[in-house]
Amino acid sequence: MTRFLLPLGIFIVLVAFLAIGLNLNPREVPSPLIGKPAPAFSLPRLHQPEAKFAPQDMQGKVWLLNVWASWCVSCRQEHPILVELAKTGLVPIVGLNYKDQRADALKWLDRFGDPYTLSIVDAEGRVGIDYGVYGVPETYLIDKTGVIRFKQIGPVTQDVLEKTILPLVAELNK
Amino acid sequence: MKKPLTTETQRHRGFLCFALLCVLCVSVVNPVSAKEAAPLAQDEAVEKRMVTISEELRCLVCQNESLAASRADLAQDLRREIREQIGQGKSDKEILDFMVGRYGDFVRYRPPLKGTTLLLWFGPFALLLAGVAGLVIILRRRARRVAPANLSAEEQKKAEELLKLGESELKP
């Protein structure tokens, strides 16, 4: 009997490992920036190019930094969720317009709605590199002291928003 | 004598057309490749170092390609970043640390040896050892199983007879 039990046991372990492995998303690379201060920058705003924005401006607030672009297809998927979130006023969203054309970006916001408290322009993607952006959209949750607490790679889904982001926002706002 | 001449001119014309086509192809293709090659020509030493560094790094957009080989937009930006940092006189280690600080150990094809990567580095050897140990155990058990059977004198005699019979039958 043990002759068959041992291979069966090994097989079950193998299947378990494969099942876990195949359900992991290789695109989601854990960010080393979690728990670290959000990299500093100073970028022109999308709507008022003369005005600048820096992360320190949000000191004392819990906020989301959402990396988006008009050429990004998955951004369209998450956009309605962000628009709805903006309506609730639970957390301010700053948009980082990544490697985009100003005109295209403005047109895109006109068409799909603008959930952002303000948007900033990273035309060359340099701030994106500092934040470890490798696939748009990406969303960072930054706390009152300017530390990154959570990063969503890929579109924000209703599920992630309700189960992870909003509870974390509530906790950080305490 | 006129016929061969016409085929000659036809061949000539054909060659001309072919040459013209070649020139067209080159003139169409050339501006594109020239544009892409532009950064390469700037400084060969910097470029060489950039390639050695970026071959150590994974492109996060197309994860099975190195940063050196990838044509993804981000890879181009990161190569530009590496080039600039070389220009600023940073060491290879500093540049690798810059990348790891932003994208994590995963960007390196040879991640550093530490607590979280122990299994990655030594897991295969552990599996190999387990396999060898298993093989040794099985082989030993098998050796024990074919231990010599104790035959009685009569059985021994019968076995020899049968063997002889078999041999004689085999002979032509």
Short mmCIF file of C-alpha atoms in Angstrom, two decimals:
data_model
loop_
_atom_site.label_atom_id
_atom_site.label_comp_id
_atom_site.label_asym_id
_atom_site.label_seq_id
_atom_site.Cartn_x
_atom_site.Cartn_y
_atom_site.Cartn_z
CA MET A 1 0.00 0.00 0.00
CA THR A 2 2.81 2.44 0.86
CA ARG A 3 4.20 1.75 -2.62
CA PHE A 4 1.31 3.73 -4.06
CA LEU A 5 0.85 6.20 -1.23
CA LEU A 6 4.29 7.75 -1.61
CA PRO A 7 4.04 8.62 -5.34
CA LEU A 8 0.47 9.78 -4.77
CA GLY A 9 1.64 12.05 -1.95
CA ILE A 10 4.41 13.50 -4.11
CA PHE A 11 1.92 14.02 -6.92
CA ILE A 12 -0.52 15.86 -4.65
CA VAL A 13 2.26 18.13 -3.36
CA LEU A 14 3.33 18.84 -6.94
CA VAL A 15 -0.23 19.66 -7.98
CA ALA A 16 -0.59 22.00 -5.00
CA PHE A 17 2.61 23.85 -5.93
CA LEU A 18 1.54 24.13 -9.57
CA ALA A 19 -1.92 25.33 -8.60
CA ILE A 20 -0.45 28.08 -6.44
CA GLY A 21 2.22 28.95 -9.00
CA LEU A 22 -0.19 29.16 -11.90
CA ASN A 23 -2.52 31.43 -9.94
CA LEU A 24 0.20 33.94 -9.15
CA ASN A 25 0.46 36.87 -11.48
CA PRO A 26 4.05 37.14 -12.74
CA ARG A 27 3.32 40.71 -13.80
CA GLU A 28 2.94 41.78 -10.20
CA VAL A 29 6.42 42.43 -8.97
CA PRO A 30 6.39 43.47 -5.32
CA SER A 31 7.57 47.04 -5.04
CA PRO A 32 10.58 47.70 -2.83
CA LEU A 33 9.14 51.18 -2.22
CA ILE A 34 6.39 50.02 0.13
CA GLY A 35 7.09 51.46 3.57
CA LYS A 36 9.55 53.95 2.16
CA PRO A 37 9.07 57.69 1.65
CA ALA A 38 7.54 58.56 -1.71
CA PRO A 39 10.34 59.84 -3.99
CA ALA A 40 10.39 63.62 -4.21
CA PHE A 41 9.68 65.42 -7.46
CA SER A 42 8.38 68.69 -8.75
CA LEU A 43 6.33 68.50 -11.93
CA PRO A 44 4.17 70.91 -13.90
CA ARG A 45 0.43 70.48 -13.63
CA LEU A 46 -1.61 69.28 -16.56
CA HIS A 47 -4.24 72.00 -16.51
CA GLN A 48 -1.95 74.83 -15.42
CA PRO A 49 1.52 74.12 -16.86
CA GLU A 50 3.00 77.13 -15.03
CA ALA A 51 2.04 75.70 -11.65
CA LYS A 52 4.08 72.91 -10.08
CA PHE A 53 3.18 70.11 -7.74
CA ALA A 54 5.38 68.22 -5.30
CA PRO A 55 4.40 65.31 -3.01
CA GLN A 56 5.16 67.51 0.03
CA ASP A 57 2.10 69.56 -0.95
CA MET A 58 -0.03 66.66 0.26
CA GLN A 59 1.72 66.40 3.64
CA GLY A 60 -0.79 65.59 6.34
CA LYS A 61 -3.21 63.93 3.94
CA VAL A 62 -3.71 60.34 2.91
CA TRP A 63 -3.81 60.36 -0.88
CA LEU A 64 -3.62 58.26 -4.00
CA LEU A 65 -1.13 58.78 -6.79
CA ASN A 66 -2.58 57.24 -9.93
CA VAL A 67 -0.31 56.79 -12.95
CA TRP A 68 -2.32 57.07 -16.14
CA ALA A 69 -2.01 57.91 -19.83
CA SER A 70 -4.40 58.50 -22.69
CA TRP A 71 -2.69 55.73 -24.69
CA CYS A 72 -3.20 53.23 -21.88
CA VAL A 73 -6.03 50.83 -22.56
CA SER A 74 -6.37 49.38 -19.05
CA CYS A 75 -6.65 52.93 -17.69
CA ARG A 76 -10.05 53.10 -19.35
CA GLN A 77 -11.07 50.00 -17.45
CA GLU A 78 -10.30 51.49 -14.04
CA HIS A 79 -11.35 55.03 -14.88
CA PRO A 80 -15.07 54.76 -14.02
CA ILE A 81 -14.10 53.33 -10.63
CA LEU A 82 -11.84 56.31 -9.97
CA VAL A 83 -14.55 58.73 -11.10
CA GLU A 84 -16.96 57.10 -8.65
CA LEU A 85 -14.33 57.18 -5.91
CA ALA A 86 -13.71 60.88 -6.50
CA LYS A 87 -17.44 61.55 -6.02
CA THR A 88 -17.37 60.00 -2.56
CA GLY A 89 -14.56 62.36 -1.54
CA LEU A 90 -13.02 59.66 0.64
CA VAL A 91 -9.49 60.13 -0.64
CA PRO A 92 -7.93 62.72 -2.96
CA ILE A 93 -6.48 61.28 -6.18
CA VAL A 94 -3.53 62.91 -7.88
CA GLY A 95 -3.04 61.83 -11.49
CA LEU A 96 0.43 61.32 -12.87
CA ASN A 97 0.06 61.67 -16.61
CA TYR A 98 2.81 59.37 -17.80
CA LYS A 99 4.60 59.80 -21.14
CA ASP A 100 1.63 61.41 -22.79
CA GLN A 101 0.80 64.38 -24.99
CA ARG A 102 -0.86 67.24 -23.16
CA ALA A 103 -3.59 67.69 -25.78
CA ASP A 104 -4.41 63.96 -25.81
CA ALA A 105 -4.51 63.84 -22.04
CA LEU A 106 -6.86 66.82 -21.75
CA LYS A 107 -9.13 65.40 -24.42
CA TRP A 108 -9.17 62.05 -22.62
CA LEU A 109 -10.21 63.65 -19.32
CA ASP A 110 -12.92 65.62 -21.10
CA ARG A 111 -14.29 62.48 -22.61
CA PHE A 112 -14.14 60.08 -19.68
CA GLY A 113 -14.39 62.47 -16.74
CA ASP A 114 -11.72 63.88 -14.46
CA PRO A 115 -11.51 62.20 -11.05
CA TYR A 116 -8.24 63.90 -10.16
CA THR A 117 -7.77 66.63 -7.61
CA LEU A 118 -5.05 67.63 -10.02
CA SER A 119 -2.94 65.94 -12.65
CA ILE A 120 0.77 66.36 -13.18
CA VAL A 121 2.81 65.76 -16.30
CA ASP A 122 5.69 63.31 -16.48
CA ALA A 123 6.34 63.60 -20.19
CA GLU A 124 9.67 61.77 -20.20
CA GLY A 125 8.77 59.14 -17.64
CA ARG A 126 11.59 60.09 -15.25
CA VAL A 127 9.40 60.33 -12.16
CA GLY A 128 7.84 57.07 -13.32
CA ILE A 129 11.28 55.44 -13.09
CA ASP A 130 11.79 56.84 -9.57
CA TYR A 131 8.49 55.27 -8.54
CA GLY A 132 9.30 51.97 -10.22
CA VAL A 133 6.46 52.27 -12.71
CA TYR A 134 6.62 49.54 -15.33
CA GLY A 135 3.06 49.11 -16.45
CA VAL A 136 0.40 51.76 -16.52
CA PRO A 137 -1.94 52.06 -14.70
CA GLU A 138 -0.35 51.90 -11.29
CA THR A 139 -1.68 53.41 -8.08
CA TYR A 140 0.19 54.33 -4.93
CA LEU A 141 -1.39 54.94 -1.56
CA ILE A 142 0.65 57.50 0.36
CA ASP A 143 0.12 58.28 4.04
CA LYS A 144 0.15 61.55 5.99
CA THR A 145 3.90 61.48 6.47
CA GLY A 146 4.55 60.83 2.79
CA VAL A 147 5.31 57.10 3.08
CA ILE A 148 4.07 54.72 0.38
CA ARG A 149 1.78 52.18 2.03
CA PHE A 150 0.36 50.23 -0.88
CA LYS A 151 0.83 49.85 -4.60
CA GLN A 152 -1.71 48.54 -7.04
CA ILE A 153 -0.15 47.30 -10.26
CA GLY A 154 -2.62 47.32 -13.11
CA PRO A 155 -6.14 48.68 -12.98
CA VAL A 156 -7.81 49.36 -9.65
CA THR A 157 -10.79 47.02 -9.44
CA GLN A 158 -13.89 47.43 -7.31
CA ASP A 159 -12.68 44.46 -5.31
CA VAL A 160 -9.25 45.92 -4.55
CA LEU A 161 -10.79 49.27 -3.77
CA GLU A 162 -13.31 47.93 -1.28
CA LYS A 163 -11.22 45.21 0.31
CA THR A 164 -7.78 46.82 0.43
CA ILE A 165 -7.54 50.49 -0.48
CA LEU A 166 -10.51 51.97 1.37
CA PRO A 167 -9.95 50.05 4.64
CA LEU A 168 -6.29 51.12 4.52
CA VAL A 169 -7.29 54.74 3.88
CA ALA A 170 -9.66 54.64 6.85
CA GLU A 171 -6.96 53.14 9.05
CA LEU A 172 -4.33 55.67 7.99
CA ASN A 173 -6.73 58.55 8.52
CA LYS A 174 -7.30 57.61 12.17
CA MET B 1 21.69 37.83 -85.33
CA LYS B 2 18.96 40.10 -84.09
CA LYS B 3 17.22 37.73 -81.74
CA PRO B 4 20.01 37.18 -79.19
CA LEU B 5 20.49 40.93 -79.02
CA THR B 6 16.90 41.54 -77.91
CA THR B 7 17.16 38.97 -75.14
CA GLU B 8 20.38 40.66 -74.11
CA THR B 9 18.68 44.04 -73.87
CA GLN B 10 15.76 42.43 -72.04
CA ARG B 11 18.12 40.93 -69.51
CA HIS B 12 19.83 44.28 -69.24
CA ARG B 13 16.54 46.01 -68.59
CA GLY B 14 15.64 43.39 -66.00
CA PHE B 15 18.89 44.01 -64.21
CA LEU B 16 18.27 47.75 -64.26
CA CYS B 17 14.85 47.27 -62.71
CA PHE B 18 16.34 45.05 -60.04
CA ALA B 19 19.06 47.60 -59.26
CA LEU B 20 16.47 50.36 -59.06
CA LEU B 21 14.40 48.24 -56.67
CA CYS B 22 17.45 47.68 -54.49
CA VAL B 23 18.17 51.40 -54.37
CA LEU B 24 14.53 52.05 -53.47
CA CYS B 25 14.57 49.47 -50.70
CA VAL B 26 17.75 50.86 -49.21
CA SER B 27 16.52 54.43 -49.38
CA VAL B 28 13.25 53.44 -47.72
CA VAL B 29 14.81 51.32 -44.98
CA ASN B 30 17.83 53.45 -44.28
CA PRO B 31 16.30 56.47 -42.51
CA VAL B 32 14.56 54.19 -40.01
CA SER B 33 17.64 52.21 -39.06
CA ALA B 34 19.77 55.34 -39.02
CA LYS B 35 17.37 56.92 -36.57
CA GLU B 36 17.45 53.94 -34.23
CA ALA B 37 21.20 53.63 -34.38
CA ALA B 38 21.75 57.27 -33.48
CA PRO B 39 22.32 56.88 -29.72
CA LEU B 40 24.71 53.99 -30.36
CA ALA B 41 27.09 56.14 -32.32
CA GLN B 42 27.46 58.74 -29.59
CA ASP B 43 30.05 57.10 -27.41
CA GLU B 44 31.19 53.57 -27.89
CA ALA B 45 32.71 53.08 -24.44
CA VAL B 46 29.57 54.32 -22.66
CA GLU B 47 27.43 52.18 -24.92
CA LYS B 48 29.48 49.09 -24.20
CA ARG B 49 29.20 49.58 -20.44
CA MET B 50 25.48 50.31 -20.78
CA VAL B 51 24.99 47.01 -22.63
CA THR B 52 26.96 44.99 -20.03
CA ILE B 53 24.91 46.51 -17.22
CA SER B 54 21.57 46.17 -18.97
CA GLU B 55 22.25 42.52 -19.85
CA GLU B 56 22.21 41.88 -16.10
CA LEU B 57 18.77 43.43 -15.80
CA ARG B 58 15.35 42.10 -16.63
CA CYS B 59 12.92 44.15 -18.64
CA LEU B 60 9.80 44.35 -16.49
CA VAL B 61 7.46 44.86 -19.41
CA CYS B 62 8.51 41.75 -21.31
CA GLN B 63 9.91 39.71 -18.48
CA ASN B 64 11.79 37.12 -20.47
CA GLU B 65 13.94 39.70 -22.17
CA SER B 66 16.91 41.53 -20.80
CA LEU B 67 16.91 45.28 -20.62
CA ALA B 68 19.60 45.23 -23.29
CA ALA B 69 17.49 43.27 -25.76
CA SER B 70 14.04 44.71 -25.13
CA ARG B 71 12.42 47.18 -27.45
CA ALA B 72 9.78 48.18 -24.91
CA ASP B 73 9.37 51.87 -24.26
CA LEU B 74 10.33 51.53 -20.62
CA ALA B 75 13.47 49.59 -21.54
CA GLN B 76 14.53 52.44 -23.80
CA ASP B 77 13.96 54.92 -20.99
CA LEU B 78 15.93 52.79 -18.57
CA ARG B 79 18.80 52.44 -21.03
CA ARG B 80 18.80 56.22 -21.35
CA GLU B 81 18.89 56.44 -17.55
CA ILE B 82 21.86 54.04 -17.40
CA ARG B 83 23.65 55.99 -20.11
CA GLU B 84 23.15 59.22 -18.19
CA GLN B 85 24.33 57.70 -14.94
CA ILE B 86 27.46 56.40 -16.66
CA GLY B 87 27.95 59.94 -17.89
CA GLN B 88 27.69 61.14 -14.29
CA GLY B 89 30.55 58.83 -13.41
CA LYS B 90 28.55 56.31 -11.35
CA SER B 91 29.92 52.82 -10.81
CA ASP B 92 28.18 49.70 -12.16
CA LYS B 93 27.19 48.76 -8.62
CA GLU B 94 25.63 52.15 -7.98
CA ILE B 95 23.58 51.85 -11.16
CA LEU B 96 22.44 48.31 -10.30
CA ASP B 97 21.48 49.51 -6.81
CA PHE B 98 19.50 52.35 -8.40
CA MET B 99 17.46 49.82 -10.41
CA VAL B 100 16.99 47.40 -7.50
CA GLY B 101 15.89 50.29 -5.27
CA ARG B 102 13.06 51.04 -7.68
CA TYR B 103 12.09 47.71 -9.16
CA GLY B 104 13.25 45.22 -6.52
CA ASP B 105 15.57 42.22 -6.69
CA PHE B 106 13.41 40.81 -9.46
CA VAL B 107 15.08 43.10 -12.04
CA ARG B 108 18.36 41.31 -11.54
CA TYR B 109 18.93 38.06 -13.37
CA ARG B 110 21.34 37.14 -10.58
CA PRO B 111 19.55 38.26 -7.41
CA PRO B 112 21.71 38.77 -4.30
CA LEU B 113 22.04 35.95 -1.79
CA LYS B 114 19.87 36.71 1.24
CA GLY B 115 17.14 35.25 3.42
CA THR B 116 14.36 35.55 0.88
CA THR B 117 16.43 34.22 -2.01
CA LEU B 118 17.98 31.22 -0.21
CA LEU B 119 15.40 28.83 -1.62
CA LEU B 120 15.95 30.26 -5.09
CA TRP B 121 19.69 29.73 -4.94
CA PHE B 122 19.85 26.40 -3.13
CA GLY B 123 16.40 24.89 -3.82
CA PRO B 124 17.51 23.11 -7.01
CA PHE B 125 20.54 21.59 -5.25
CA ALA B 126 18.33 20.48 -2.35
CA LEU B 127 15.97 18.82 -4.84
CA LEU B 128 18.93 17.15 -6.57
CA LEU B 129 20.24 15.83 -3.24
CA ALA B 130 16.78 14.53 -2.32
CA GLY B 131 16.58 12.81 -5.70
CA VAL B 132 20.00 11.17 -5.31
CA ALA B 133 19.15 10.07 -1.76
CA GLY B 134 15.88 8.55 -2.99
CA LEU B 135 17.69 6.75 -5.80
CA VAL B 136 20.31 5.31 -3.43
CA ILE B 137 17.62 4.05 -1.06
CA ILE B 138 15.66 2.39 -3.87
CA LEU B 139 18.77 0.77 -5.38
CA ARG B 140 19.83 -0.63 -2.01
CA ARG B 141 16.40 -2.07 -1.40
CA ARG B 142 16.43 -3.68 -4.81
CA ALA B 143 19.86 -5.22 -4.21
CA ARG B 144 18.53 -6.77 -1.04
CA ARG B 145 15.52 -8.17 -2.87
CA VAL B 146 17.62 -10.22 -5.36
CA ALA B 147 19.57 -11.94 -2.56
CA PRO B 148 20.61 -15.48 -3.60
CA ALA B 149 17.84 -18.05 -3.29
CA ASN B 150 18.76 -21.08 -1.22
CA LEU B 151 18.30 -24.16 -3.32
CA SER B 152 18.34 -27.69 -2.05
CA ALA B 153 20.77 -30.14 -3.68
CA GLU B 154 17.98 -31.66 -5.71
CA GLU B 155 16.73 -28.31 -6.97
CA GLN B 156 20.28 -27.35 -7.88
CA LYS B 157 20.69 -30.51 -9.93
CA LYS B 158 17.40 -29.93 -11.74
CA ALA B 159 18.34 -26.35 -12.53
CA GLU B 160 21.65 -27.43 -14.03
CA GLU B 161 19.94 -30.06 -16.14
CA LEU B 162 17.48 -27.51 -17.45
CA LEU B 163 20.29 -25.08 -18.26
CA LYS B 164 22.16 -27.79 -20.17
CA LEU B 165 19.03 -28.71 -22.05
CA GLY B 166 18.56 -25.10 -23.04
CA GLU B 167 22.15 -24.85 -24.24
CA SER B 168 21.94 -27.99 -26.37
CA GLU B 169 18.74 -26.73 -27.94
CA LEU B 170 20.41 -23.47 -28.86
CA LYS B 171 23.20 -25.24 -30.75
CA PRO B 172 22.54 -25.56 -34.46
#
